[in-house]
Coordinates of C-alpha atoms in Angstrom, one line a residue:
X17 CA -67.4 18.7 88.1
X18 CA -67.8 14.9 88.6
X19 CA -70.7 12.9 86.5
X20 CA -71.6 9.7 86.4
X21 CA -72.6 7.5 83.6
X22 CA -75.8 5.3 84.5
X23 CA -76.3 3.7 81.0
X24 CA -73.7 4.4 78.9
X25 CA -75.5 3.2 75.6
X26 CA -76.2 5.1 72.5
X27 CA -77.0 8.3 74.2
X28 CA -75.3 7.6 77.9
X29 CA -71.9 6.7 76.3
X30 CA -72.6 9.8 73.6
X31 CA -73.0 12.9 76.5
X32 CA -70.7 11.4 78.2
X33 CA -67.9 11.4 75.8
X34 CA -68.5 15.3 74.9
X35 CA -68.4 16.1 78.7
X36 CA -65.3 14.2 78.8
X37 CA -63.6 16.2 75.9
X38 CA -64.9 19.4 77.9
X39 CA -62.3 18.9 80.9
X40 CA -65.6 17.0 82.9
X41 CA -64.1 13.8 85.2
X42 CA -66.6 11.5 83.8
X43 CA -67.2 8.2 84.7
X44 CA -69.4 5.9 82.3
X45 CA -71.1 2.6 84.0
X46 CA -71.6 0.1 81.4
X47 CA -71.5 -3.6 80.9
X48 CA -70.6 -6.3 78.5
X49 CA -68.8 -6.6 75.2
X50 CA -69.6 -2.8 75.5
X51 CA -67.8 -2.0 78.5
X52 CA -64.3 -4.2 77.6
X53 CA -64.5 -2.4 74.3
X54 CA -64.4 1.2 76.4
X55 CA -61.7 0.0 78.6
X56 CA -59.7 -0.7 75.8
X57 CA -59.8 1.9 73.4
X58 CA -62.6 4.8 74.5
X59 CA -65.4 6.1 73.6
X60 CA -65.3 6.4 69.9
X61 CA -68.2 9.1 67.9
X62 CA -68.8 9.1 64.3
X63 CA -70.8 12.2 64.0
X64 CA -71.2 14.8 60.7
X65 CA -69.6 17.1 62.9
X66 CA -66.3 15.4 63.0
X67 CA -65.7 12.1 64.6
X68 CA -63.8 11.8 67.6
X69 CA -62.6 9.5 70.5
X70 CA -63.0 10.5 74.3
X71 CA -60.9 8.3 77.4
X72 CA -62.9 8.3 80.5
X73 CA -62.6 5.9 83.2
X74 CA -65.8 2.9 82.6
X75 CA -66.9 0.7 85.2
X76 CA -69.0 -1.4 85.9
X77 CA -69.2 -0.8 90.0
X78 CA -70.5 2.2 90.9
X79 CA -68.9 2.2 94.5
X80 CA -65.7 1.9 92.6
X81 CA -66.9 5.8 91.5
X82 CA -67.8 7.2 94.8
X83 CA -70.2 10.1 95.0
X84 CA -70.7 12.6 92.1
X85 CA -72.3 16.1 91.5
X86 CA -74.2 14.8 88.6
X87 CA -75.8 11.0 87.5
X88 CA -76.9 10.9 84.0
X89 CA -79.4 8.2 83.8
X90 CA -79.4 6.5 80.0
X91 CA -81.2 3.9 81.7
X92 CA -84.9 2.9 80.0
X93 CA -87.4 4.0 82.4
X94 CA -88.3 0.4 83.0
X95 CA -85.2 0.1 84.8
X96 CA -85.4 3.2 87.1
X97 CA -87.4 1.3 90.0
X98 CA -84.7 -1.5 90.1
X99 CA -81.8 1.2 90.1
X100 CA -81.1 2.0 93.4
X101 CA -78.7 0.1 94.5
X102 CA -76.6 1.4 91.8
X103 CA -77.3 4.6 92.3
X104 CA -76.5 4.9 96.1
X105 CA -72.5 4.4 95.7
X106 CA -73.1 7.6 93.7
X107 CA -74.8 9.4 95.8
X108 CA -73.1 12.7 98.1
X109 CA -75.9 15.8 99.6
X110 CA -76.6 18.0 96.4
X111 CA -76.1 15.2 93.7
X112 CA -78.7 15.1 91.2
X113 CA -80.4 12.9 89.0
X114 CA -80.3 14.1 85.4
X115 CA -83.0 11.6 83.8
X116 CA -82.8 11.3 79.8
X117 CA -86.0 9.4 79.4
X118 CA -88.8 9.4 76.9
X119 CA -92.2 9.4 78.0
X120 CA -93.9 11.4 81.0
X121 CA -91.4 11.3 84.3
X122 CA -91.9 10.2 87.6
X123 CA -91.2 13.5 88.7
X124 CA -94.1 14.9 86.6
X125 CA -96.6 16.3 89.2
X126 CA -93.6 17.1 91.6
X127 CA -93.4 21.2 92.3
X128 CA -96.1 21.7 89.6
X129 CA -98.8 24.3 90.9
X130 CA -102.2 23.2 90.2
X131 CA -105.2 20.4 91.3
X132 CA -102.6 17.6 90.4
X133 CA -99.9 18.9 92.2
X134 CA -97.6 16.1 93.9
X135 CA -99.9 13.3 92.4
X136 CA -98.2 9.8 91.7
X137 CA -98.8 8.4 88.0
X138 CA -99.4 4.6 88.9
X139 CA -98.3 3.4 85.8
X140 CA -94.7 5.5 85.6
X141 CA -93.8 4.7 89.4
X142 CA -96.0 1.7 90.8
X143 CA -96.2 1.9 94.5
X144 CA -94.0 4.5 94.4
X145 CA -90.7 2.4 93.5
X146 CA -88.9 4.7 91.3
X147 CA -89.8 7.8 93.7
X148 CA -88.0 5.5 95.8
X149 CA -84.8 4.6 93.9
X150 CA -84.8 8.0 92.3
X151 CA -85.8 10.8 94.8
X152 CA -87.8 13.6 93.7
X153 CA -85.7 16.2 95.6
X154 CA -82.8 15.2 93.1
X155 CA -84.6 15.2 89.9
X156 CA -84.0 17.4 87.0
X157 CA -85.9 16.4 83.8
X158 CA -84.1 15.9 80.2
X159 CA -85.5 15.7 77.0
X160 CA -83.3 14.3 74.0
X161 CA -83.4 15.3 70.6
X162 CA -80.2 13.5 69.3
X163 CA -80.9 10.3 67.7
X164 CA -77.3 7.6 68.4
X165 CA -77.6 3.7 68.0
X166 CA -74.1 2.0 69.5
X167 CA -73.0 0.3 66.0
X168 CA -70.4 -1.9 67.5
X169 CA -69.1 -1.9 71.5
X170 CA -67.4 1.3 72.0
X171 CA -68.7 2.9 69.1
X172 CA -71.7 5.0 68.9
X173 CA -72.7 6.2 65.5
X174 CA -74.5 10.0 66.3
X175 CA -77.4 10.2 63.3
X176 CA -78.8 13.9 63.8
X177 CA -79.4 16.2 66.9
X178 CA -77.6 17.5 69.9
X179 CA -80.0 18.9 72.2
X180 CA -80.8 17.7 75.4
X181 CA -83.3 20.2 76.8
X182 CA -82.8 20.2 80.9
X183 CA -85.0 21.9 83.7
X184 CA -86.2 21.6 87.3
X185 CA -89.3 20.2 88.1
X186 CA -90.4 23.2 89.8
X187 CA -89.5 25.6 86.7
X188 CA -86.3 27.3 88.9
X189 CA -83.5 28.3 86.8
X190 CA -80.8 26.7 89.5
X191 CA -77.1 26.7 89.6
X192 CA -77.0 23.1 89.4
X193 CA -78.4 23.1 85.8
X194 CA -76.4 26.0 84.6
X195 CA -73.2 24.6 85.8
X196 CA -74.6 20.9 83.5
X197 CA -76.0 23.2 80.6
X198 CA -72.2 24.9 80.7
X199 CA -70.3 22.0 80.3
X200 CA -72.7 20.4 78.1
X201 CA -72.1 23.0 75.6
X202 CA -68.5 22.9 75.9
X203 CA -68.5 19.7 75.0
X204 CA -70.6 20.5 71.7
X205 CA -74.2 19.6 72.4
X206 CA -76.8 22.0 72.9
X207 CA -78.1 22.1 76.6
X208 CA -81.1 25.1 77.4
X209 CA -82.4 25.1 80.4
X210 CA -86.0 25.2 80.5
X211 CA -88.6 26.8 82.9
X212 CA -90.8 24.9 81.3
X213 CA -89.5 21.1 80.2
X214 CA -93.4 19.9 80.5
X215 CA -93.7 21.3 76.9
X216 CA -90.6 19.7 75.8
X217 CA -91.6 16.5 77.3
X218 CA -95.2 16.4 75.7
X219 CA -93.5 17.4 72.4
X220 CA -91.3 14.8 72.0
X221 CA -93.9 12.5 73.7
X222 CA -96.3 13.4 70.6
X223 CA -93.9 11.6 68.4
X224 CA -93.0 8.7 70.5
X225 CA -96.4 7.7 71.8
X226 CA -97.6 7.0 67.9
X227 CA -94.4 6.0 66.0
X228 CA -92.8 3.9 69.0
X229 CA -95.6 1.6 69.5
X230 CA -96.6 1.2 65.8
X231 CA -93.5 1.0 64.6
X232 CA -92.7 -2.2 66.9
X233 CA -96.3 -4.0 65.3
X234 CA -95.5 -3.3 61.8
X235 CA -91.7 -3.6 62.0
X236 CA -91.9 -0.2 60.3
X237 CA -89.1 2.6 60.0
X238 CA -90.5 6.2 60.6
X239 CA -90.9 7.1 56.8
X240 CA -92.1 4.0 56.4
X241 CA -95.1 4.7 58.7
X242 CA -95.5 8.2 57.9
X243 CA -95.7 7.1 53.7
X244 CA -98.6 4.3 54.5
X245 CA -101.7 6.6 54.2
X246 CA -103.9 4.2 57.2
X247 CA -100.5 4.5 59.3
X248 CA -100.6 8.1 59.1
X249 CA -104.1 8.9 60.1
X250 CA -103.2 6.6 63.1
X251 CA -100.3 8.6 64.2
X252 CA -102.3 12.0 63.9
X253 CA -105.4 10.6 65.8
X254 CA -103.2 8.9 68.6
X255 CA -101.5 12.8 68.4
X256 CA -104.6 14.6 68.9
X257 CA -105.5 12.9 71.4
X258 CA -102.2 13.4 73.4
X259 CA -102.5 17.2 72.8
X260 CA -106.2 16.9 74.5
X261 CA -104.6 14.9 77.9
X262 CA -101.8 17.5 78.0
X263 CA -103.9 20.6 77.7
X264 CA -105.9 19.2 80.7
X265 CA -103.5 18.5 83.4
X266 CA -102.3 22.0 82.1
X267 CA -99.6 22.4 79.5
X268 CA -100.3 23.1 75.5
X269 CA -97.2 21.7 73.5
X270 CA -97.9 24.5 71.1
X271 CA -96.7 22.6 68.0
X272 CA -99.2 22.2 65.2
X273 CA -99.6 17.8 64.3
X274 CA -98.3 18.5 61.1
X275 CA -95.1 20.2 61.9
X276 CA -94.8 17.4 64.3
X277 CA -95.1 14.6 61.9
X278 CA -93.1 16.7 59.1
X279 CA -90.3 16.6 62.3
X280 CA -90.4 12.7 62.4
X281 CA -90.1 11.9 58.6
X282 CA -87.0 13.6 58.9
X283 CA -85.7 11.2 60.7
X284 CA -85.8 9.1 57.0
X285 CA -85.7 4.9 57.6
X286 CA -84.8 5.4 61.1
X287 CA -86.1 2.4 63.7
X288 CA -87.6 3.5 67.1
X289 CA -86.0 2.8 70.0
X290 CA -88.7 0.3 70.4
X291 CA -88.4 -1.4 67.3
X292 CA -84.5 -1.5 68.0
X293 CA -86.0 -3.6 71.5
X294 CA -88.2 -5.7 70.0
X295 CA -85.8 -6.9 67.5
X296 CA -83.5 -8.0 70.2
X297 CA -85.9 -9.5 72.0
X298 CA -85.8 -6.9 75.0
X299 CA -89.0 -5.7 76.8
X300 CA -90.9 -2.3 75.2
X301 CA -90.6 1.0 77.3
X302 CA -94.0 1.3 76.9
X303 CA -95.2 2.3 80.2
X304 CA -94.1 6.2 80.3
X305 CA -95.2 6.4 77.0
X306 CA -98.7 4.8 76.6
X307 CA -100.5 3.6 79.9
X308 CA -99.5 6.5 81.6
X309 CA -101.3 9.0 79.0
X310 CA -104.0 6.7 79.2
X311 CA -103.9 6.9 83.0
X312 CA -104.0 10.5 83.2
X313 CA -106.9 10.5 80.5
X314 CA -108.5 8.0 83.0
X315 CA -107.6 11.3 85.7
X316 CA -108.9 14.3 83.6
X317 CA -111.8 12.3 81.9
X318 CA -110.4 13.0 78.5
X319 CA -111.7 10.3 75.7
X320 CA -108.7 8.2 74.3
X321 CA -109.8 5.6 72.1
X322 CA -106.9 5.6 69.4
X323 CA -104.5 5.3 72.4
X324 CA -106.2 2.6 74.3
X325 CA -106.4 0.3 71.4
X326 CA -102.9 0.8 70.7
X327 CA -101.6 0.4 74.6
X328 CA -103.9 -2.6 74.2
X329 CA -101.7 -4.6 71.5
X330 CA -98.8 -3.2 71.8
X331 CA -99.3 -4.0 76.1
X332 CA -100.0 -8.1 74.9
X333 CA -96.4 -7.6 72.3
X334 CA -94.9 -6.7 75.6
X335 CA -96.0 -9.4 77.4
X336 CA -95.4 -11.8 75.3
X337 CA -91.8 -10.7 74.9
X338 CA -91.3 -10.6 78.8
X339 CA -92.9 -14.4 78.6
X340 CA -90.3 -15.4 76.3
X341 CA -87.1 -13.9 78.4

């Protein structure tokens, strides 16, 4: 098996190392102090489960790669439209795109029975750019419950979790995610493969959709917001009403709002991925997260106040942060 490394961040650089110390040829695409700092001396983990350094060939050229089986993209989804030209060089028949994304997917409505079958979220993929960069044919969706942050170049510090939850669009149990799952496990993560990742994704979306956002306006660690009693009812309202969008374009997350938010302040004083943005002055991945639920609210003529007050400020952060780039 061949993969490439699209992103090799905090979570890119992290699967890719334990594919690496499975026997996978993997090849990690990064740039930067992070890159040099790979070249040099690995990939190096500091995880509770026993640190340890991986050596696989980095890059910042993807034609320098050459066609793989599998990309894993640890790209933020604001990136995916502007991606394929680096994507192309890695590109053979039967490759596929494993996308490790928060948020609802471009490929969301893509081989999904039902009135909303094949139906474009505006929002996710605007005029159809990432479809375009990332085709649907080659999608298969990944959900991430591991929480890394790189904590110098070349080292990524792995806080808690290993499972990166994989599955098909179209809810097949292929060859092409058991062979991933396989190695992924090898390597010491956990991998299932889902016939249904919709109820992963609006899982994990429950969580990010409040505490990203908020966390980002009141510079607020997860315990932090989940202690303030207003901050709380905030998250369960904006949850509620994510539950109500997801059970009408047809999936129940099946998870209670309480064992969701008792999930997140486990997490203790950890900063959201989009806290981590804003303090370094990088646009908020707030498009998979927020405008599209509110976009597919807007679809299934579900009522989303909570949300749409929040995509509103948090929207005007984001602009002003692009403004200032």
């Amino acid at each position: 098996m061949k993969v490439a490394v699209l992103g090799a961040g905090a979570i890119g650089a992290y699967v890719g190392a334990a594919l690496h110390k499975a026997g996978v040829e993997v090849h990690l695409i990064a740039r930067g102090a992070h890159l040099e700092a790979i070249r040099r001396a690995g990939v190096r983990v500091l995880t509770p489960r026993g640190d340890f350094t991986a050596h696989p060939h980095a890059t910042d050229d993807p034609a320098e790669v050459g066609p793989v089986d599998h990309v894993f993209l640890g790209l933020k989804a604001n990136s995916y439209a502007a991606a394929g030209p680096m994507i192309r060089p890695l590109l053979h028949e039967t490759t596929s795109i494993i996308a490790a994304q928060n948020g609802i997917p471009w490929w969301y409505f893509h081989g999904l029975k039902g009135p909303y079958e094949g139906y474009r979220i505006e929002s996710v993929d605007p005029g159809g750019a990432v479809t375009a960069a990332l085709p649907l044919h080659r999608a298969i969706g990944c959900v991430v419950y591991a929480a890394t942050e790189i904590e110098e170049p070349g080292v990524i510090r792995h806080l808690e979790g290993t499972r990166f939850s994989i599955g098909e669009p179209d809810g097949r149990l292929s060859e092409r995610c058991r062979a991933f799952s396989e190695a992924a496990v090898e390597g010491g993560l956990k991998c299932p493969v889902e016939r249904d990742l919709r109820r992963d994704v609006w899982i994990k979306l429950m969580g990010n959709i409040a505490f990203n956002p908020i966390s980002a306006l009141a510079r607020a660690t997860m315990a932090g917001i989940c202690r303030h009693d207003g901050a709380r009812e905030l998250v369960v309202a904006m949850m509620r009403e994510t539950v109500e969008v997801a059970r009408r374009v047809g999936c129940d997350p099946g998870i209670s709002i309480e064992r969701r938010l008792r999930g997140a302040e486990k997490a203790g004083e950890h900063k959201t991925s989009t806290l981590q943005d804003l303090e370094k002055g990088k646009p908020l991945e707030l498009d998979v997260l927020l405008a599209a639920v509110v976009e597919l609210a807007d679809l299934t003529g579900a009522e989303v106040p909570t949300l749409r007050a929040i995509h509103a400020v948090s929207d005007l952060l984001n602009a002003n942060l692009v403004r200032a780039v």
